[in-house]
Amino acid sequence: MVNESISEVLDRLENQSKLEKTRKVEVASEDRMLAITKETGELFNMILRLKNAKNMLEVGTSTGYSTIWCAEAIQENSGKIITIEKNQKKIHRANKNFQDAKVSDSITISEGEAIQILSKMSTQNTFNGYFDFVLIDADKENVIKYFDLILPMVAIEGVIVTDNMLYPEKYRESMKIFSEHIKKNPNVRTITSPIGNGEEITIRLK
Ligand SMILES: C[S@@+](CC[C@H](N)C(=O)[O-])C[C@H]1O[C@@H](n2cnc3c(N)ncnc32)[C@H](O)[C@@H]1O
């Protein structure tokens, strides 16, 4: 059972997301939530619980909907989430949502361009094999670069999930190329799941 403060914020964000997706509210493109679906949030929450995850990385915070689903599970393990976002307005909204949901203590927002932040992190020994769970959900153009920078930072048996494998359809072809790129790597196992917008679920084997 999700606690009251978290479920209130998740409900509010789900309503907003529905209004945006059905175009019942007009929102400037840079302000849109572009959030994962509820069932995807539930899946991430379950994976984090199954893995007893302590350290999570997210690329693409937006207003924090996916982060809050994950924080609900990880905080029970006294775990921490680092989440990367470049849009200041969204960072402000995410921080407010984290406060309302009472999950701020588990989350650090890393502000800036994902490539620069990930490149810097990848040179720090601390992050070698560090993350139990990673969500890649920012711009799709750089998804292969993000994956290649992130993989060494993932623990053996750690999980990387990438959103938007199937929807919106405009990304489908490039995301297929991304999936084929992952499949060439003998150190991982990966599947494209039709849940939500299509989730690539990748496990680091060695
Ligand atoms: C699909 S949304 C993330 C949705 C969020 N994970 C959720 O489900 O609630 C993608 C976010 O990535 C951010 N973003 C896109 N390109 C980025 C980049 N190069 N560096 C950092 N953030 C980026 C966007 O500003 C946007 O808020």
XYZ file of N, CA and C and ligand atoms in Angstrom:
645
model
N 0.848 -1.201 0.000
C 0.000 0.000 0.000
C 0.888 1.257 0.000
N 0.729 2.095 -1.015
C 1.528 3.324 -1.120
C 1.008 4.343 -0.099
N 1.916 5.010 0.637
C 1.441 5.929 1.681
C 0.708 7.145 1.090
N -0.030 7.836 1.982
C -0.986 8.857 1.521
C -0.328 10.021 0.777
N 0.791 10.524 1.320
C 1.400 11.694 0.669
C 1.939 11.325 -0.719
N 2.503 10.119 -0.842
C 3.010 9.702 -2.152
C 1.845 9.471 -3.112
N 0.804 8.753 -2.664
C -0.282 8.444 -3.606
C -1.040 9.706 -4.022
N -1.128 10.704 -3.136
C -1.786 11.974 -3.528
C -1.029 12.645 -4.670
N 0.301 12.682 -4.553
C 1.104 13.338 -5.600
C 1.049 12.516 -6.892
N 1.172 11.184 -6.770
C 1.106 10.347 -7.984
C -0.241 10.525 -8.687
N -1.327 10.546 -7.922
C -2.668 10.733 -8.525
C -2.750 12.068 -9.259
N -2.247 13.104 -8.611
C -2.307 14.443 -9.220
C -1.502 14.472 -10.523
N -0.305 13.875 -10.498
C 0.541 13.880 -11.702
C -0.073 13.006 -12.797
N -0.701 11.887 -12.410
C -1.371 11.032 -13.416
C -2.504 11.799 -14.096
N -3.270 12.559 -13.308
C -4.361 13.351 -13.906
C -3.809 14.375 -14.879
N -2.763 15.068 -14.463
C -2.153 16.086 -15.335
C -1.626 15.439 -16.622
N -0.971 14.291 -16.466
C -0.403 13.590 -17.625
C -1.517 13.192 -18.599
N -2.642 12.697 -18.048
C -3.781 12.292 -18.892
C -4.328 13.499 -19.657
N -4.471 14.632 -18.955
C -4.980 15.848 -19.608
C -4.050 16.285 -20.739
N -2.752 16.176 -20.487
C -1.781 16.582 -21.524
C -1.818 15.626 -22.715
N -1.867 14.311 -22.426
C -1.831 13.333 -23.522
C -3.081 13.402 -24.384
N -4.242 13.719 -23.763
C -5.487 13.793 -24.529
C -5.729 15.214 -25.058
N -4.723 16.080 -24.848
C -4.788 17.476 -25.327
C -6.001 18.225 -24.751
N -6.401 17.827 -23.513
C -7.508 18.556 -22.875
C -6.998 19.830 -22.218
N -5.687 19.926 -22.049
C -5.081 21.195 -21.642
C -3.988 21.523 -22.651
N -3.822 22.811 -22.894
C -2.763 23.260 -23.806
C -1.511 23.557 -22.986
N -0.453 22.848 -23.256
C 0.790 23.062 -22.512
C 1.919 23.224 -23.528
N 2.772 24.219 -23.320
C 3.918 24.413 -24.230
C 4.761 23.140 -24.255
N 5.313 22.811 -25.416
C 5.978 21.510 -25.556
C 7.085 21.312 -24.519
N 7.833 22.379 -24.196
C 8.947 22.225 -23.244
C 8.459 22.023 -21.800
N 7.158 22.280 -21.567
C 6.612 22.113 -20.204
C 5.878 20.786 -20.022
N 5.735 20.005 -21.112
C 4.968 18.752 -20.996
C 5.689 17.752 -20.109
N 4.893 16.974 -19.370
C 5.477 15.994 -18.443
C 6.167 14.848 -19.161
N 5.527 14.330 -20.225
C 6.076 13.198 -21.001
C 6.409 12.020 -20.082
N 5.499 11.746 -19.163
C 5.787 10.768 -18.095
C 5.569 9.330 -18.556
N 6.215 8.415 -17.854
C 5.950 6.983 -18.018
C 4.493 6.711 -17.631
N 3.982 5.525 -17.999
C 2.611 5.190 -17.608
C 2.594 4.666 -16.167
N 1.383 4.618 -15.602
C 1.236 4.133 -14.224
C 1.745 2.688 -14.096
N 1.367 1.833 -15.079
C 1.808 0.424 -14.974
C 3.334 0.306 -15.069
N 3.963 1.228 -15.806
C 5.431 1.229 -15.881
C 6.023 1.611 -14.516
N 5.421 2.600 -13.877
C 5.862 2.999 -12.526
C 5.741 1.828 -11.560
N 4.631 1.098 -11.678
C 4.423 -0.063 -10.793
C 5.479 -1.139 -11.056
N 5.806 -1.333 -12.349
C 6.835 -2.325 -12.701
C 8.193 -1.923 -12.105
N 8.582 -0.654 -12.268
C 9.886 -0.210 -11.738
C 9.923 -0.402 -10.220
N 8.826 -0.038 -9.580
C 8.730 -0.167 -8.129
C 8.957 -1.624 -7.715
N 8.375 -2.540 -8.494
C 8.494 -3.963 -8.161
C 9.924 -4.470 -8.400
N 10.541 -4.033 -9.506
C 11.928 -4.461 -9.783
C 12.852 -3.967 -8.659
N 12.666 -2.718 -8.254
C 13.507 -2.157 -7.185
C 13.343 -2.960 -5.897
N 12.120 -3.371 -5.615
C 11.866 -4.174 -4.412
C 12.500 -5.551 -4.527
N 12.319 -6.201 -5.698
C 12.884 -7.540 -5.888
C 14.402 -7.521 -5.742
N 15.009 -6.429 -6.191
C 16.467 -6.339 -6.169
C 17.012 -5.771 -4.862
N 16.108 -5.373 -3.959
C 16.564 -4.670 -2.745
C 17.509 -3.534 -3.127
N 17.107 -2.779 -4.124
C 18.001 -1.765 -4.704
C 18.321 -0.654 -3.703
N 19.581 -0.232 -3.759
C 20.036 0.853 -2.879
C 20.414 2.095 -3.675
N 20.928 1.891 -4.886
C 21.410 3.029 -5.673
C 20.787 3.037 -7.052
N 20.135 4.156 -7.365
C 19.460 4.274 -8.661
C 19.907 5.551 -9.364
N 19.956 5.455 -10.693
C 20.248 6.617 -11.541
C 19.096 6.775 -12.526
N 18.667 8.030 -12.710
C 17.633 8.309 -13.717
C 18.152 9.405 -14.648
N 17.944 9.217 -15.943
C 18.294 10.262 -16.909
C 16.977 10.787 -17.464
N 16.588 12.002 -17.069
C 15.306 12.583 -17.489
C 14.290 12.570 -16.353
N 14.363 13.589 -15.485
C 13.481 13.674 -14.304
C 12.096 14.167 -14.685
N 12.045 15.148 -15.570
C 10.829 15.913 -15.855
C 10.255 16.428 -14.527
N 8.969 16.190 -14.245
C 8.388 16.728 -13.010
C 8.422 15.694 -11.879
N 9.103 14.579 -12.122
C 9.377 13.658 -11.016
C 8.424 12.490 -10.859
N 7.532 12.267 -11.829
C 6.553 11.175 -11.663
C 7.251 9.815 -11.540
N 8.132 9.486 -12.493
C 8.820 8.183 -12.431
C 9.717 8.119 -11.194
N 10.348 9.229 -10.853
C 11.255 9.253 -9.689
C 10.497 8.913 -8.408
N 9.281 9.436 -8.288
C 8.509 9.200 -7.059
C 8.086 7.729 -6.964
N 7.681 7.121 -8.094
C 7.363 5.688 -8.088
C 8.559 4.884 -7.576
N 9.757 5.288 -8.018
C 10.966 4.548 -7.632
C 11.356 4.857 -6.187
N 11.206 6.130 -5.788
C 11.571 6.521 -4.421
C 10.719 5.758 -3.400
N 9.468 5.499 -3.758
C 8.582 4.788 -2.827
C 9.173 3.441 -2.441
N 9.831 2.782 -3.410
C 10.429 1.472 -3.117
C 11.809 1.619 -2.488
N 12.616 2.514 -3.038
C 14.031 2.568 -2.635
C 14.196 3.131 -1.224
N 13.291 3.972 -0.788
C 13.469 4.583 0.533
C 13.310 3.553 1.653
N 12.621 2.455 1.365
C 12.490 1.411 2.388
C 13.806 0.715 2.656
N 14.728 0.838 1.690
C 16.070 0.247 1.812
C 17.090 1.297 2.190
N 16.600 2.480 2.585
C 17.465 3.653 2.800
C 18.324 3.918 1.570
N 17.778 3.647 0.398
C 18.515 3.846 -0.855
C 18.423 5.283 -1.344
N 19.168 5.565 -2.418
C 19.238 6.935 -2.951
C 19.081 6.933 -4.463
N 18.487 8.011 -4.965
C 18.316 8.193 -6.412
C 19.047 9.461 -6.846
N 19.855 9.331 -7.893
C 20.406 10.523 -8.561
C 19.618 10.655 -9.856
N 19.034 11.826 -10.096
C 18.228 12.006 -11.308
C 18.687 13.256 -12.060
N 18.849 13.111 -13.371
C 19.459 14.165 -14.199
C 18.390 14.890 -15.019
N 18.429 16.227 -14.980
C 17.460 17.023 -15.751
C 18.109 18.356 -16.115
N 17.816 18.831 -17.339
C 18.417 20.113 -17.758
C 17.446 21.288 -17.713
N 16.131 20.993 -17.650
C 15.130 22.055 -17.737
C 14.833 22.607 -16.328
N 15.214 23.873 -16.094
C 15.132 24.454 -14.745
C 13.704 24.515 -14.208
N 12.766 24.838 -15.120
C 11.367 24.932 -14.685
C 10.877 23.570 -14.184
N 11.267 22.519 -14.914
C 10.860 21.174 -14.506
C 11.548 20.762 -13.202
N 12.790 21.179 -13.032
C 13.502 20.870 -11.780
C 12.762 21.495 -10.604
N 12.297 22.729 -10.804
C 11.556 23.420 -9.754
C 10.268 22.654 -9.415
N 9.566 22.217 -10.476
C 8.315 21.469 -10.259
C 8.595 20.113 -9.609
N 9.676 19.459 -10.040
C 10.019 18.152 -9.469
C 10.326 18.294 -7.977
N 11.111 19.316 -7.635
C 11.463 19.523 -6.222
C 10.221 19.710 -5.360
N 9.262 20.472 -5.885
C 8.006 20.707 -5.146
C 7.256 19.373 -4.982
N 7.204 18.593 -6.062
C 6.508 17.298 -5.985
C 7.197 16.356 -4.992
N 8.548 16.371 -4.971
C 9.278 15.502 -4.030
C 8.984 15.918 -2.585
N 8.893 17.245 -2.371
C 8.577 17.720 -1.020
C 7.170 17.290 -0.620
N 6.213 17.492 -1.527
C 4.815 17.127 -1.230
C 4.693 15.628 -0.944
N 5.463 14.823 -1.683
C 5.384 13.361 -1.504
C 6.242 12.896 -0.321
N 7.017 13.827 0.247
C 7.917 13.535 1.379
C 8.976 12.489 1.009
N 9.549 12.641 -0.185
C 10.603 11.712 -0.615
C 11.921 12.454 -0.937
N 11.969 13.762 -0.635
C 13.143 14.571 -1.020
C 14.449 14.006 -0.476
N 14.411 13.426 0.728
C 15.661 12.962 1.355
C 16.331 11.848 0.553
N 15.550 11.147 -0.275
C 16.118 10.016 -1.040
C 16.620 10.441 -2.421
N 16.412 11.722 -2.784
C 16.638 12.116 -4.185
C 17.599 13.291 -4.302
N 18.561 13.169 -5.233
C 19.424 14.297 -5.595
C 19.206 14.583 -7.070
N 18.844 15.829 -7.375
C 18.717 16.203 -8.788
C 20.063 16.739 -9.261
N 20.555 16.160 -10.343
C 21.794 16.629 -10.943
C 21.401 17.460 -12.160
N 21.692 18.766 -12.076
C 21.156 19.701 -13.065
C 22.132 19.917 -14.217
N 21.675 19.693 -15.446
C 22.520 19.990 -16.590
C 22.334 19.010 -17.726
N 23.251 19.097 -18.701
C 23.230 18.223 -19.883
C 23.641 16.811 -19.497
N 22.808 15.844 -19.841
C 23.050 14.463 -19.423
C 24.416 13.951 -19.880
N 24.789 14.245 -21.125
C 26.071 13.717 -21.632
C 27.233 14.200 -20.767
N 27.200 15.495 -20.423
C 28.306 16.034 -19.617
C 28.327 15.424 -18.226
N 27.144 15.306 -17.632
C 27.073 14.763 -16.262
C 27.512 13.290 -16.250
N 27.005 12.518 -17.211
C 27.349 11.088 -17.250
C 28.832 10.892 -17.561
N 29.377 11.724 -18.473
C 30.802 11.600 -18.812
C 31.649 11.839 -17.564
N 31.269 12.852 -16.790
C 32.027 13.164 -15.570
C 31.895 12.020 -14.550
N 30.665 11.546 -14.373
C 30.451 10.454 -13.406
C 31.272 9.226 -13.790
N 31.350 8.966 -15.103
C 32.008 7.733 -15.558
C 33.516 7.748 -15.294
N 34.079 8.931 -14.990
C 35.515 8.986 -14.667
C 35.762 8.815 -13.161
N 34.678 8.811 -12.376
C 34.835 8.714 -10.921
C 34.743 7.251 -10.474
N 35.771 6.785 -9.785
C 35.813 5.385 -9.345
C 34.595 4.973 -8.522
N 34.058 5.920 -7.741
C 32.897 5.635 -6.884
C 31.758 4.995 -7.668
N 31.593 5.415 -8.906
C 30.420 4.968 -9.659
C 30.664 3.690 -10.468
N 31.844 3.124 -10.331
C 32.142 1.885 -11.046
C 31.284 0.740 -10.474
N 30.390 0.175 -11.273
C 29.525 -0.918 -10.804
C 28.604 -0.516 -9.659
N 28.203 0.737 -9.607
C 27.529 1.308 -8.429
C 26.002 1.163 -8.437
N 25.377 1.311 -9.614
C 23.914 1.419 -9.631
C 23.233 0.056 -9.787
N 22.195 -0.140 -8.969
C 21.403 -1.387 -9.047
C 20.321 -1.261 -10.109
N 19.907 -0.025 -10.374
C 18.792 0.196 -11.303
C 18.978 1.559 -11.968
N 18.795 1.577 -13.299
C 18.923 2.834 -14.051
C 17.724 2.977 -14.978
N 17.156 4.173 -15.016
C 16.115 4.487 -16.003
C 16.672 5.517 -16.978
N 16.650 5.161 -18.276
C 17.051 6.116 -19.321
C 15.774 6.633 -19.977
N 15.504 7.941 -19.790
C 14.246 8.511 -20.290
C 14.412 10.006 -20.588
N 15.453 10.328 -21.377
C 15.637 11.741 -21.778
C 15.496 11.828 -23.297
N 16.331 12.635 -23.958
C 16.256 12.730 -25.416
C 16.655 11.390 -26.029
N 16.010 11.050 -27.145
C 16.237 9.725 -27.744
C 17.464 9.721 -28.666
N 17.893 10.903 -29.109
C 19.026 11.002 -30.039
C 20.307 10.416 -29.446
N 20.453 10.602 -28.128
C 21.718 10.210 -27.484
C 21.625 8.892 -26.730
N 20.582 8.116 -27.004
C 20.315 6.972 -26.127
C 21.456 5.941 -26.144
N 22.091 5.738 -27.295
C 23.203 4.763 -27.349
C 24.389 5.286 -26.536
N 24.667 6.581 -26.672
C 25.778 7.168 -25.889
C 25.503 7.051 -24.396
N 24.252 7.334 -24.000
C 23.907 7.228 -22.576
C 24.132 5.799 -22.089
N 23.625 4.838 -22.871
C 23.732 3.427 -22.461
C 25.199 3.034 -22.301
N 26.033 3.404 -23.266
C 27.439 2.983 -23.224
C 28.191 3.638 -22.060
N 27.829 4.870 -21.738
C 28.464 5.519 -20.583
C 27.984 4.890 -19.275
N 26.715 4.508 -19.254
C 26.107 4.021 -18.010
C 26.488 2.573 -17.685
N 26.587 1.711 -18.694
C 26.774 0.270 -18.432
C 27.896 -0.037 -17.420
N 29.104 0.553 -17.557
C 30.143 0.249 -16.558
C 29.789 0.732 -15.142
N 28.817 1.644 -15.053
C 28.427 2.158 -13.726
C 27.342 1.292 -13.080
N 26.927 0.249 -13.808
C 25.857 -0.624 -13.296
C 26.476 -1.856 -12.648
N 25.905 -2.253 -11.530
C 26.389 -3.449 -10.818
C 26.119 -4.700 -11.651
N 26.938 -5.746 -11.454
C 26.642 -7.037 -12.063
C 25.252 -7.465 -11.530
N 24.397 -7.902 -12.426
C 22.989 -8.222 -12.138
C 22.121 -6.977 -11.930
N 22.711 -5.798 -12.185
C 21.926 -4.564 -12.149
C 21.072 -4.452 -13.414
N 20.074 -3.574 -13.355
C 19.080 -3.459 -14.430
C 19.097 -2.045 -15.021
N 19.064 -1.990 -16.356
C 18.869 -0.695 -17.039
C 17.546 -0.789 -17.792
N 16.649 0.165 -17.548
C 15.398 0.194 -18.302
C 15.383 1.457 -19.165
N 14.977 1.296 -20.419
C 14.892 2.442 -21.329
C 13.460 2.576 -21.817
N 12.903 3.778 -21.643
C 11.494 4.025 -21.995
C 11.369 4.397 -23.483
N 10.127 4.334 -23.976
C 9.778 4.780 -25.349
C 10.333 3.892 -26.457
N 10.424 2.594 -26.204
C 10.890 1.685 -27.250
C 9.852 1.559 -28.365
N 8.564 1.679 -28.034
C 7.503 1.462 -29.040
C 6.671 2.718 -29.313
N 6.498 3.553 -28.341
C 5.701 4.784 -28.479
C 6.435 5.949 -27.860
N 6.283 7.173 -28.423
C 5.629 7.522 -29.672
C 6.292 6.803 -30.864
N 5.458 6.507 -31.870
C 5.931 5.704 -33.005
C 7.090 6.356 -33.763
N 7.172 7.678 -33.691
C 8.253 8.363 -34.434
C 9.651 7.916 -33.966
N 9.751 7.383 -32.744
C 11.060 6.929 -32.237
C 11.328 5.451 -32.520
N 10.316 4.726 -33.048
C 10.409 3.267 -33.065
C 11.631 2.753 -33.831
N 11.883 3.357 -34.982
C 12.990 2.884 -35.821
C 14.334 3.093 -35.111
N 14.527 4.299 -34.542
C 15.823 4.561 -33.893
C 15.963 3.739 -32.605
N 14.843 3.473 -31.942
C 14.931 2.672 -30.720
C 15.209 1.204 -31.050
N 14.791 0.780 -32.252
C 15.105 -0.584 -32.689
C 16.619 -0.713 -32.915
N 17.191 0.320 -33.489
C 18.653 0.329 -33.699
C 19.368 0.277 -32.339
N 18.805 1.013 -31.386
C 19.358 0.999 -30.019
C 19.298 -0.420 -29.427
N 18.157 -1.070 -29.580
C 17.978 -2.422 -29.036
C 18.970 -3.398 -29.693
N 19.156 -3.229 -31.001
C 20.117 -4.102 -31.709
C 21.548 -3.848 -31.211
N 21.837 -2.600 -30.916
C 23.154 -2.249 -30.354
C 23.369 -2.994 -29.023
N 22.359 -3.010 -28.186
C 22.498 -3.689 -26.880
C 22.698 -5.193 -27.088
N 21.924 -5.746 -28.029
C 21.963 -7.209 -28.232
C 23.330 -7.700 -28.697
N 24.130 -6.800 -29.292
C 25.475 -7.202 -29.745
C 26.431 -7.390 -28.568
N 26.055 -6.899 -27.407
C 26.950 -6.940 -26.252
C 26.771 -8.263 -25.499
N 27.805 -9.122 -25.453
C 27.666 -10.428 -24.808
C 27.559 -10.339 -23.279
N 27.812 -9.162 -22.736
C 27.801 -9.018 -21.267
C 26.443 -8.635 -20.695
N 25.438 -8.553 -21.584
C 24.095 -8.189 -21.101
C 23.053 -9.131 -21.692
N 21.911 -9.160 -21.070
C 20.736 -9.807 -21.668
C 19.629 -8.757 -21.697
N 18.838 -8.736 -22.770
C 17.870 -7.648 -22.908
C 16.582 -8.119 -23.579
N 15.443 -7.527 -23.177
C 14.188 -7.786 -23.886
C 13.456 -6.465 -24.097
N 12.660 -6.413 -25.182
C 11.797 -5.252 -25.390
C 10.407 -5.670 -24.937
N 9.950 -5.035 -23.852
C 8.647 -5.406 -23.296
C 7.581 -4.412 -23.780
N 6.367 -4.905 -24.112
C 5.324 -3.987 -24.598
C 4.628 -3.185 -23.487
N 5.073 -3.321 -22.273
C 4.423 -2.575 -21.175
C 4.574 -1.060 -21.406
N 3.535 -0.322 -21.089
C 3.584 1.147 -21.198
C 3.928 1.609 -22.604
N 4.937 2.473 -22.696
C 5.387 2.992 -23.997
C 6.406 2.074 -24.663
N 6.580 0.854 -24.094
C 7.611 -0.061 -24.577
C 8.867 0.151 -23.759
N 9.226 -0.859 -22.983
C 10.377 -0.724 -22.089
C 11.447 -1.730 -22.475
N 12.658 -1.254 -22.744
C 13.790 -2.165 -22.929
C 14.312 -2.490 -21.540
N 14.322 -3.767 -21.206
C 14.793 -4.167 -19.870
C 16.081 -4.962 -20.076
N 17.172 -4.417 -19.565
C 18.514 -4.973 -19.808
C 19.154 -5.329 -18.476
N 19.734 -6.530 -18.415
C 20.455 -6.935 -17.202
C 21.939 -7.035 -17.531
N 22.778 -6.488 -16.673
C 24.237 -6.662 -16.850
C 24.619 -8.011 -16.259
N 25.153 -8.887 -17.101
C 25.525 -10.232 -16.641
C 26.943 -10.266 -16.083
N 27.884 -9.561 -16.749
C 29.254 -9.505 -16.230
C 29.938 -8.207 -16.635
C 10.380 11.882 -21.177
S 10.771 13.155 -20.067
C 11.096 12.299 -18.564
C 9.845 11.790 -17.905
C 10.062 11.251 -16.509
N 11.058 10.204 -16.488
C 8.758 10.707 -15.979
O 8.382 9.584 -16.369
O 8.093 11.407 -15.195
C 12.375 13.589 -20.596
C 13.065 14.673 -19.778
O 14.452 14.675 -20.134
C 14.924 15.986 -20.161
N 16.047 16.021 -21.099
C 15.981 15.874 -22.450
N 17.207 15.937 -22.970
C 18.077 16.109 -21.951
C 19.491 16.254 -21.863
N 20.222 16.234 -22.967
N 20.053 16.410 -20.649
C 19.278 16.435 -19.527
N 17.931 16.315 -19.542
C 17.335 16.160 -20.732
C 13.733 16.808 -20.656
O 13.841 18.161 -20.245
C 12.545 16.065 -20.062
O 12.124 16.656 -18.853
